[in-house]
PDB file of C-alpha atoms in Angstrom:
ATOM      1  CA  MET A  27      -1.741  16.932  -0.063  1.00 46.00           C
ATOM      2  CA  ASP A  28       0.235  18.878  -2.104  1.00 48.00           C
ATOM      3  CA  THR A  29       0.580  22.840  -0.756  1.00 48.00           C
ATOM      4  CA  GLY A  30       3.881  23.181  -2.232  1.00 48.00           C
ATOM      5  CA  SER A  31       4.344  26.234  -4.962  1.00 52.00           C
ATOM      6  CA  ASN A  32       6.266  26.033  -8.311  1.00 53.00           C
ATOM      7  CA  GLU A  33       7.924  29.059  -7.524  1.00 57.00           C
ATOM      8  CA  PRO A  34      11.883  28.685  -8.037  1.00 63.00           C
ATOM      9  CA  LYS A  35      13.550  28.146  -4.595  1.00 66.00           C
ATOM     10  CA  LYS A  36      15.316  31.039  -2.733  1.00 70.00           C
ATOM     11  CA  ARG A  37      19.396  30.125  -3.207  1.00 71.00           C
ATOM     12  CA  TYR A  38      19.801  30.377   1.070  1.00 69.00           C
ATOM     13  CA  GLN A  39      16.963  27.626   0.935  1.00 69.00           C
ATOM     14  CA  ARG A  40      18.421  25.560  -1.838  1.00 69.00           C
ATOM     15  CA  TYR A  41      21.404  25.509   0.601  1.00 69.00           C
ATOM     16  CA  LEU A  42      19.740  24.676   3.753  1.00 64.00           C
ATOM     17  CA  GLU A  43      17.889  21.506   1.844  1.00 68.00           C
ATOM     18  CA  ALA A  44      21.055  20.584   0.778  1.00 67.00           C
ATOM     19  CA  VAL A  45      22.435  20.394   4.203  1.00 63.00           C
ATOM     20  CA  THR A  46      19.160  19.463   6.278  1.00 64.00           C
ATOM     21  CA  GLY A  47      16.912  17.289   3.621  1.00 69.00           C
ATOM     22  CA  PRO A  48      14.098  19.058   2.114  1.00 76.00           C
ATOM     23  CA  PHE A  49      12.035  21.379   3.958  1.00 79.00           C
ATOM     24  CA  ASP A  50       8.562  20.009   2.637  1.00 84.00           C
ATOM     25  CA  ASP A  51       9.066  16.284   3.853  1.00 85.00           C
ATOM     26  CA  LYS A  52      10.214  17.751   7.343  1.00 87.00           C
ATOM     27  CA  ARG A  53       6.912  19.483   6.934  1.00 90.00           C
ATOM     28  CA  ARG A  54       4.747  16.294   5.812  1.00 91.00           C
ATOM     29  CA  TRP A  55       6.554  14.519   8.811  1.00 92.00           C
ATOM     30  CA  ARG A  56       5.648  17.077  11.733  1.00 93.00           C
ATOM     31  CA  GLN A  57       1.771  16.848  10.322  1.00 95.00           C
ATOM     32  CA  TYR A  58       1.952  13.017  10.122  1.00 95.00           C
ATOM     33  CA  LYS A  59       3.559  13.299  13.765  1.00 96.00           C
ATOM     34  CA  ALA A  60       0.809  15.954  14.929  1.00 96.00           C
ATOM     35  CA  ARG A  61      -2.054  13.043  13.556  1.00 96.00           C
ATOM     36  CA  VAL A  62      -0.603  10.358  15.304  1.00 97.00           C
ATOM     37  CA  ARG A  63      -0.555  12.326  18.685  1.00 97.00           C
ATOM     38  CA  ALA A  64      -4.166  13.054  18.029  1.00 96.00           C
ATOM     39  CA  LEU A  65      -5.034   8.938  17.779  1.00 97.00           C
ATOM     40  CA  PRO A  66      -6.851   7.447  21.102  1.00 97.00           C
ATOM     41  CA  GLU A  67      -3.928   5.400  23.152  1.00 97.00           C
ATOM     42  CA  ASN A  68      -4.089   2.064  21.842  1.00 97.00           C
ATOM     43  CA  TYR A  69      -4.291   3.243  18.281  1.00 97.00           C
ATOM     44  CA  ARG A  70      -1.166   5.379  18.866  1.00 97.00           C
ATOM     45  CA  ALA A  71       0.660   2.452  20.396  1.00 97.00           C
ATOM     46  CA  ALA A  72      -0.159   0.300  17.313  1.00 97.00           C
ATOM     47  CA  VAL A  73       0.967   3.175  15.169  1.00 97.00           C
ATOM     48  CA  GLU A  74       4.300   4.002  16.648  1.00 96.00           C
ATOM     49  CA  ALA A  75       5.373   0.037  16.507  1.00 96.00           C
ATOM     50  CA  LEU A  76       4.423   0.154  12.839  1.00 96.00           C
ATOM     51  CA  GLU A  77       6.782   3.743  12.587  1.00 95.00           C
ATOM     52  CA  ARG A  78       9.356   1.489  14.256  1.00 94.00           C
ATOM     53  CA  TYR A  79       9.280  -1.212  11.869  1.00 93.00           C
ATOM     54  CA  LEU A  80       9.136   0.602   8.723  1.00 92.00           C
ATOM     55  CA  MET A  81      11.884   2.984   9.729  1.00 89.00           C
ATOM     56  CA  HIS A  82      14.171  -0.011   9.448  1.00 86.00           C
ATOM     57  CA  PHE A  83      12.374  -1.814   6.426  1.00 85.00           C
ATOM     58  CA  GLY A  84      10.693   1.366   4.564  1.00 85.00           C
ATOM     59  CA  PRO A  85      11.865   3.461   1.787  1.00 85.00           C
ATOM     60  CA  GLY A  86      15.071   5.589   2.388  1.00 78.00           C
ATOM     61  CA  ASP A  87      13.885   8.421  -0.179  1.00 81.00           C
ATOM     62  CA  GLY A  88      12.197  11.297   1.928  1.00 84.00           C
ATOM     63  CA  ALA A  89       9.204  12.064  -0.100  1.00 87.00           C
ATOM     64  CA  GLU A  90       8.298   8.425  -0.583  1.00 88.00           C
ATOM     65  CA  ALA A  91       8.421   8.006   3.356  1.00 91.00           C
ATOM     66  CA  ALA A  92       6.513  10.877   4.140  1.00 92.00           C
ATOM     67  CA  SER A  93       3.563   9.223   1.788  1.00 92.00           C
ATOM     68  CA  MET A  94       3.855   5.993   3.244  1.00 94.00           C
ATOM     69  CA  PHE A  95       3.036   7.374   6.707  1.00 95.00           C
ATOM     70  CA  GLU A  96       0.258   9.608   5.270  1.00 95.00           C
ATOM     71  CA  ASP A  97      -1.357   6.453   4.363  1.00 95.00           C
ATOM     72  CA  ILE A  98      -0.593   5.018   7.493  1.00 96.00           C
ATOM     73  CA  ALA A  99      -2.398   7.777   9.298  1.00 96.00           C
ATOM     74  CA  ASP A 100      -5.238   7.636   6.938  1.00 94.00           C
ATOM     75  CA  LEU A 101      -5.761   3.686   7.722  1.00 95.00           C
ATOM     76  CA  PHE A 102      -5.669   4.675  11.361  1.00 96.00           C
ATOM     77  CA  GLU A 103      -7.793   7.615  11.499  1.00 95.00           C
ATOM     78  CA  HIS A 104     -10.319   6.037   9.989  1.00 93.00           C
ATOM     79  CA  ALA A 105     -10.037   2.551  11.761  1.00 93.00           C
ATOM     80  CA  ALA A 106     -10.511   4.961  14.994  1.00 95.00           C
ATOM     81  CA  ALA A 107     -13.112   6.655  14.129  1.00 92.00           C
ATOM     82  CA  ASP A 108     -15.073   3.950  13.142  1.00 90.00           C
ATOM     83  CA  GLY A 109     -14.266   2.179  16.071  1.00 92.00           C
ATOM     84  CA  THR A 110     -12.205  -1.207  14.390  1.00 92.00           C
ATOM     85  CA  PRO A 111     -10.273  -3.681  16.725  1.00 95.00           C
ATOM     86  CA  ILE A 112      -6.644  -3.334  16.289  1.00 96.00           C
ATOM     87  CA  ARG A 113      -6.525  -7.123  16.004  1.00 95.00           C
ATOM     88  CA  GLU A 114      -9.081  -6.444  13.250  1.00 93.00           C
ATOM     89  CA  ILE A 115      -6.556  -3.880  11.377  1.00 95.00           C
ATOM     90  CA  PHE A 116      -3.350  -6.102  11.373  1.00 95.00           C
ATOM     91  CA  GLY A 117      -5.057  -9.491  11.397  1.00 92.00           C
ATOM     92  CA  GLU A 118      -3.589 -12.577  13.020  1.00 90.00           C
ATOM     93  CA  ASN A 119      -0.219 -11.971  11.536  1.00 91.00           C
ATOM     94  CA  PRO A 120       0.750  -8.234  11.852  1.00 94.00           C
ATOM     95  CA  VAL A 121       4.129  -9.028  10.088  1.00 93.00           C
ATOM     96  CA  GLU A 122       2.011 -10.096   6.802  1.00 90.00           C
ATOM     97  CA  PHE A 123       0.209  -7.166   6.987  1.00 92.00           C
ATOM     98  CA  VAL A 124       3.081  -4.641   7.109  1.00 93.00           C
ATOM     99  CA  GLU A 125       5.280  -6.628   4.592  1.00 90.00           C
ATOM    100  CA  ALA A 126       2.188  -6.517   2.033  1.00 90.00           C
ATOM    101  CA  PHE A 127       2.288  -2.594   2.837  1.00 93.00           C
ATOM    102  CA  LEU A 128       5.823  -2.024   2.664  1.00 91.00           C
ATOM    103  CA  GLN A 129       5.664  -3.877  -0.915  1.00 88.00           C
ATOM    104  CA  ASN A 130       3.719  -0.981  -2.204  1.00 90.00           C
ATOM    105  CA  TYR A 131       6.846   1.750  -1.600  1.00 88.00           C
ATOM    106  CA  SER A 132      10.507   1.746  -3.029  1.00 79.00           C
ATOM    107  CA  SER A 133      12.721  -0.152  -0.543  1.00 74.00           C
ATOM    108  CA  GLY A 134      14.889   1.259   1.505  1.00 72.00           C
ATOM    109  CA  SER A 135      18.185   1.872  -0.440  1.00 70.00           C
ATOM    110  CA  TYR A 136      20.546  -1.344   1.276  1.00 77.00           C
ATOM    111  CA  VAL A 137      17.614  -3.537   0.253  1.00 78.00           C
ATOM    112  CA  ARG A 138      17.560  -1.985  -3.061  1.00 77.00           C
ATOM    113  CA  ARG A 139      21.357  -2.487  -3.941  1.00 82.00           C
ATOM    114  CA  GLU A 140      21.512  -5.988  -2.280  1.00 87.00           C
ATOM    115  CA  ARG A 141      18.546  -6.570  -4.775  1.00 87.00           C
ATOM    116  CA  GLU A 142      20.568  -5.143  -7.709  1.00 89.00           C
ATOM    117  CA  ARG A 143      23.825  -6.856  -6.668  1.00 92.00           C
ATOM    118  CA  PHE A 144      21.885 -10.364  -6.803  1.00 94.00           C
ATOM    119  CA  ALA A 145      20.186 -10.016  -9.689  1.00 93.00           C
ATOM    120  CA  ASP A 146      23.248  -8.733 -11.763  1.00 94.00           C
ATOM    121  CA  ALA A 147      24.983 -11.769 -10.115  1.00 94.00           C
ATOM    122  CA  VAL A 148      22.669 -14.539 -11.292  1.00 95.00           C
ATOM    123  CA  ALA A 149      22.189 -12.321 -14.835  1.00 94.00           C
ATOM    124  CA  ARG A 150      26.531 -12.764 -15.015  1.00 94.00           C
ATOM    125  CA  ALA A 151      26.394 -16.499 -14.087  1.00 95.00           C
ATOM    126  CA  ALA A 152      23.626 -16.945 -16.302  1.00 95.00           C
ATOM    127  CA  GLY A 153      25.750 -15.449 -19.284  1.00 93.00           C
ATOM    128  CA  GLU A 154      23.603 -12.447 -19.701  1.00 91.00           C
ATOM    129  CA  THR A 155      24.135  -8.606 -19.504  1.00 82.00           C
ATOM    130  CA  PRO A 156      23.647  -7.552 -15.997  1.00 76.00           C
ATOM    131  CA  GLY A 157      21.058  -4.431 -15.375  1.00 68.00           C
ATOM    132  CA  ASP A 158      18.622  -5.464 -17.908  1.00 59.00           C
ATOM    133  CA  ASP A 159      16.225  -6.952 -15.874  1.00 53.00           C
ATOM    134  CA  GLU A 160      14.271  -4.537 -13.935  1.00 53.00           C
ATOM    135  CA  ARG A 161      12.052  -6.929 -12.217  1.00 53.00           C
ATOM    136  CA  ALA A 162      13.696  -7.743  -8.801  1.00 49.00           C
ATOM    137  CA  VAL A 163      14.940  -3.919  -8.672  1.00 50.00           C
ATOM    138  CA  ARG A 164      12.354  -1.807  -6.654  1.00 50.00           C
TER     139      ARG A 164
ATOM    140  CA  MET B  13      -5.526 -15.870   5.178  1.00 63.00           C
ATOM    141  CA  THR B  14      -4.416 -18.544   2.818  1.00 76.00           C
ATOM    142  CA  GLU B  15      -1.845 -18.036   0.335  1.00 80.00           C
ATOM    143  CA  MET B  16      -4.394 -19.104  -2.497  1.00 83.00           C
ATOM    144  CA  LEU B  17      -6.870 -16.058  -1.211  1.00 84.00           C
ATOM    145  CA  LYS B  18      -3.898 -13.875  -1.328  1.00 82.00           C
ATOM    146  CA  GLY B  19      -3.081 -14.236  -4.699  1.00 84.00           C
ATOM    147  CA  THR B  20      -6.731 -13.242  -5.791  1.00 92.00           C
ATOM    148  CA  LEU B  21      -7.494 -10.844  -3.275  1.00 93.00           C
ATOM    149  CA  GLU B  22      -6.717  -8.331  -6.005  1.00 94.00           C
ATOM    150  CA  GLY B  23      -8.904  -9.671  -8.678  1.00 95.00           C
ATOM    151  CA  ILE B  24     -11.919  -9.884  -5.977  1.00 95.00           C
ATOM    152  CA  VAL B  25     -11.237  -6.173  -4.728  1.00 96.00           C
ATOM    153  CA  LEU B  26     -10.961  -5.158  -8.397  1.00 97.00           C
ATOM    154  CA  ALA B  27     -13.962  -6.895  -9.220  1.00 96.00           C
ATOM    155  CA  ILE B  28     -16.400  -5.430  -6.494  1.00 95.00           C
ATOM    156  CA  LEU B  29     -14.808  -2.299  -7.736  1.00 97.00           C
ATOM    157  CA  ALA B  30     -16.592  -2.859 -11.132  1.00 96.00           C
ATOM    158  CA  THR B  31     -19.846  -3.389  -9.975  1.00 95.00           C
ATOM    159  CA  ARG B  32     -19.796  -0.147  -8.142  1.00 94.00           C
ATOM    160  CA  PRO B  33     -17.272   2.676  -6.169  1.00 96.00           C
ATOM    161  CA  ALA B  34     -17.144   1.922  -2.617  1.00 95.00           C
ATOM    162  CA  TYR B  35     -14.537   3.009   0.147  1.00 91.00           C
ATOM    163  CA  GLY B  36     -11.990   0.804   1.999  1.00 90.00           C
ATOM    164  CA  TYR B  37     -14.464  -0.159   4.815  1.00 88.00           C
ATOM    165  CA  GLU B  38     -17.329  -1.046   2.875  1.00 91.00           C
ATOM    166  CA  ILE B  39     -14.889  -3.563   0.719  1.00 93.00           C
ATOM    167  CA  THR B  40     -13.870  -5.051   3.935  1.00 91.00           C
ATOM    168  CA  ALA B  41     -16.995  -5.398   5.432  1.00 90.00           C
ATOM    169  CA  TRP B  42     -18.305  -6.909   2.351  1.00 92.00           C
ATOM    170  CA  LEU B  43     -15.515  -9.396   1.999  1.00 92.00           C
ATOM    171  CA  ARG B  44     -16.528 -10.583   5.732  1.00 89.00           C
ATOM    172  CA  ASP B  45     -20.180 -10.972   4.792  1.00 91.00           C
ATOM    173  CA  GLN B  46     -19.324 -13.195   1.482  1.00 89.00           C
ATOM    174  CA  GLY B  47     -17.273 -15.534   4.070  1.00 86.00           C
ATOM    175  CA  PHE B  48     -13.920 -14.452   3.547  1.00 85.00           C
ATOM    176  CA  SER B  49     -14.159 -13.712   7.505  1.00 79.00           C
ATOM    177  CA  ASP B  50     -10.058 -13.532   8.570  1.00 81.00           C
ATOM    178  CA  ILE B  51      -8.794 -10.743   6.228  1.00 87.00           C
ATOM    179  CA  ALA B  52      -7.525  -8.116   8.234  1.00 90.00           C
ATOM    180  CA  GLU B  53      -8.545  -4.476   7.236  1.00 93.00           C
ATOM    181  CA  GLY B  54      -5.090  -3.219   6.982  1.00 94.00           C
ATOM    182  CA  THR B  55      -4.162  -5.914   4.221  1.00 93.00           C
ATOM    183  CA  VAL B  56      -7.371  -4.698   2.162  1.00 94.00           C
ATOM    184  CA  TYR B  57      -6.472  -1.254   2.777  1.00 95.00           C
ATOM    185  CA  ALA B  58      -2.321  -2.144   1.647  1.00 95.00           C
ATOM    186  CA  LEU B  59      -4.271  -3.640  -1.621  1.00 95.00           C
ATOM    187  CA  LEU B  60      -6.143  -0.209  -2.160  1.00 96.00           C
ATOM    188  CA  VAL B  61      -3.197   1.430  -1.534  1.00 95.00           C
ATOM    189  CA  ARG B  62      -1.274  -0.458  -4.171  1.00 94.00           C
ATOM    190  CA  ILE B  63      -4.083  -0.174  -6.961  1.00 96.00           C
ATOM    191  CA  GLU B  64      -4.182   2.982  -6.598  1.00 96.00           C
ATOM    192  CA  ARG B  65      -0.417   3.644  -6.909  1.00 93.00           C
ATOM    193  CA  ARG B  66      -0.586   1.524 -10.100  1.00 94.00           C
ATOM    194  CA  GLY B  67      -3.450   3.656 -11.352  1.00 96.00           C
ATOM    195  CA  LEU B  68      -6.314   1.037 -11.556  1.00 97.00           C
ATOM    196  CA  VAL B  69      -8.668   3.164 -10.045  1.00 97.00           C
ATOM    197  CA  ASP B  70      -9.632   6.653  -9.492  1.00 97.00           C
ATOM    198  CA  VAL B  71     -10.175   8.523  -5.800  1.00 95.00           C
ATOM    199  CA  GLU B  72     -12.576  10.602  -4.506  1.00 95.00           C
ATOM    200  CA  LYS B  73     -12.661  12.103  -1.216  1.00 93.00           C
ATOM    201  CA  VAL B  74     -15.723  12.527   0.382  1.00 92.00           C
ATOM    202  CA  PRO B  75     -16.863  14.172   3.681  1.00 92.00           C
ATOM    203  CA  SER B  76     -17.866  11.498   6.436  1.00 86.00           C
ATOM    204  CA  GLU B  77     -19.916  11.698   9.332  1.00 84.00           C
ATOM    205  CA  LYS B  78     -17.451  10.575  11.865  1.00 81.00           C
ATOM    206  CA  GLY B  79     -13.760  11.035  11.239  1.00 81.00           C
ATOM    207  CA  PRO B  80     -11.692  12.189   8.238  1.00 88.00           C
ATOM    208  CA  PRO B  81     -13.065  12.273   4.503  1.00 91.00           C
ATOM    209  CA  ARG B  82     -13.134   9.034   2.980  1.00 91.00           C
ATOM    210  CA  LYS B  83     -11.541   7.717  -0.225  1.00 93.00           C
ATOM    211  CA  VAL B  84     -13.751   6.456  -2.662  1.00 96.00           C
ATOM    212  CA  TYR B  85     -12.264   4.174  -5.458  1.00 97.00           C
ATOM    213  CA  SER B  86     -13.826   3.437  -8.401  1.00 97.00           C
ATOM    214  CA  LEU B  87     -12.614   1.326 -11.298  1.00 97.00           C
ATOM    215  CA  ASN B  88     -10.633   3.129 -14.289  1.00 97.00           C
ATOM    216  CA  ASP B  89     -10.339   2.155 -17.990  1.00 97.00           C
ATOM    217  CA  ARG B  90      -6.614   0.781 -16.772  1.00 97.00           C
ATOM    218  CA  GLY B  91      -8.212  -0.980 -13.976  1.00 97.00           C
ATOM    219  CA  ARG B  92     -10.924  -2.947 -15.985  1.00 97.00           C
ATOM    220  CA  ALA B  93      -8.305  -4.017 -18.451  1.00 97.00           C
ATOM    221  CA  TYR B  94      -6.445  -5.406 -15.623  1.00 97.00           C
ATOM    222  CA  LEU B  95      -9.505  -6.925 -14.314  1.00 97.00           C
ATOM    223  CA  ASP B  96      -9.844  -8.834 -17.951  1.00 97.00           C
ATOM    224  CA  GLU B  97      -6.448  -9.949 -17.658  1.00 97.00           C
ATOM    225  CA  PHE B  98      -7.388 -11.239 -14.258  1.00 97.00           C
ATOM    226  CA  TRP B  99     -10.390 -13.201 -15.193  1.00 97.00           C
ATOM    227  CA  THR B 100      -8.563 -14.805 -18.274  1.00 97.00           C
ATOM    228  CA  THR B 101      -5.884 -16.004 -15.495  1.00 96.00           C
ATOM    229  CA  TRP B 102      -8.400 -16.736 -13.790  1.00 96.00           C
ATOM    230  CA  GLY B 103     -10.091 -18.807 -16.337  1.00 97.00           C
ATOM    231  CA  PHE B 104      -7.064 -20.821 -17.257  1.00 97.00           C
ATOM    232  CA  LEU B 105      -6.486 -22.017 -13.699  1.00 94.00           C
ATOM    233  CA  ALA B 106      -9.427 -22.854 -13.125  1.00 95.00           C
ATOM    234  CA  GLU B 107      -9.706 -24.892 -16.260  1.00 96.00           C
ATOM    235  CA  ARG B 108      -6.385 -26.630 -15.596  1.00 95.00           C
ATOM    236  CA  LEU B 109      -7.114 -27.354 -12.121  1.00 94.00           C
ATOM    237  CA  GLY B 110     -10.519 -28.921 -13.056  1.00 95.00           C
ATOM    238  CA  ARG B 111      -9.074 -31.005 -15.513  1.00 94.00           C
ATOM    239  CA  LEU B 112      -6.337 -32.550 -12.875  1.00 94.00           C
ATOM    240  CA  ARG B 113      -9.173 -32.884  -9.997  1.00 93.00           C
ATOM    241  CA  GLU B 114     -10.938 -35.028 -13.087  1.00 92.00           C
ATOM    242  CA  GLY B 115      -7.856 -37.435 -13.044  1.00 87.00           C
ATOM    243  CA  GLY B 116      -5.279 -36.034 -15.567  1.00 63.00           C
ATOM    244  CA  GLU B 117      -5.723 -36.204 -19.617  1.00 56.00           C
TER     245      GLU B 117
END
C-alpha cells in the first residue's frame, strides 16, 4: 500500500522527520492500529500479544517494522473473515510460529550487532578477515 | 510439527504452487487434507511472506466475497529454479537415507 509521492520533501518536513521519525512510518502504524481495532475481540487480543513480542524482538527500522505489522494485520483480517480458530492460526507452540514469522524481517539493531560481533570474533579466532561472512548477519 | 516437516515445508508449498496459483487458506486446507494435520495456518503464512520477500512468487490481490482482498500466489521463474534445486536436494537426501536404511554400503 504505497501512496507516497516522489516529490522532494519540504525543508520543514525533513527537519521534523529528523526529529520525530518518518511521517510515512507513523501513518502506516496508525493505519495498522485502526485495522487491529476493527478485529473481533479474541483476534484483537491475539494480535496485541504478538505486538508486544514483536516490539521486543522485531526490527528496529521503522519501515521494516511497519511492513511486519501490516503482514500481521493481513493474516488476522483473513483469519477473522474465514472464522479460523485462534489455535489453528498459532498451532500448539505459538513461539515457534512467531519466530518463523520474525525470520522474514531484519533483526533489531541490538540482536544484529551482537550477531555481527559474534561472527567477527569467530572469524578472527579462525584466522580469517572479519566481516567477510555475511551469513550470520540479518 | 516435526523438525523434518518444517525443513521441507517450503519445498512442499512451492510444489503446490507449481501446479496452480493459490491463496494461503487454500494451501493450508490442502496440507490438512493430505494428512499434514498439525500445521498451523500462521506457519504457512510466515512461509508465504518469506517466499514473497525472496521473489520466488508473483502475488495478485483478488477481491473476496468475505473479508479483505486475498493474495493469490503463483510460482515465477525464480521460484521454479528454486524448486528444481529443492528436488535435487530432496533426491540426494532420499537416496542417501535409503542406502542407510538398507544397511549401508
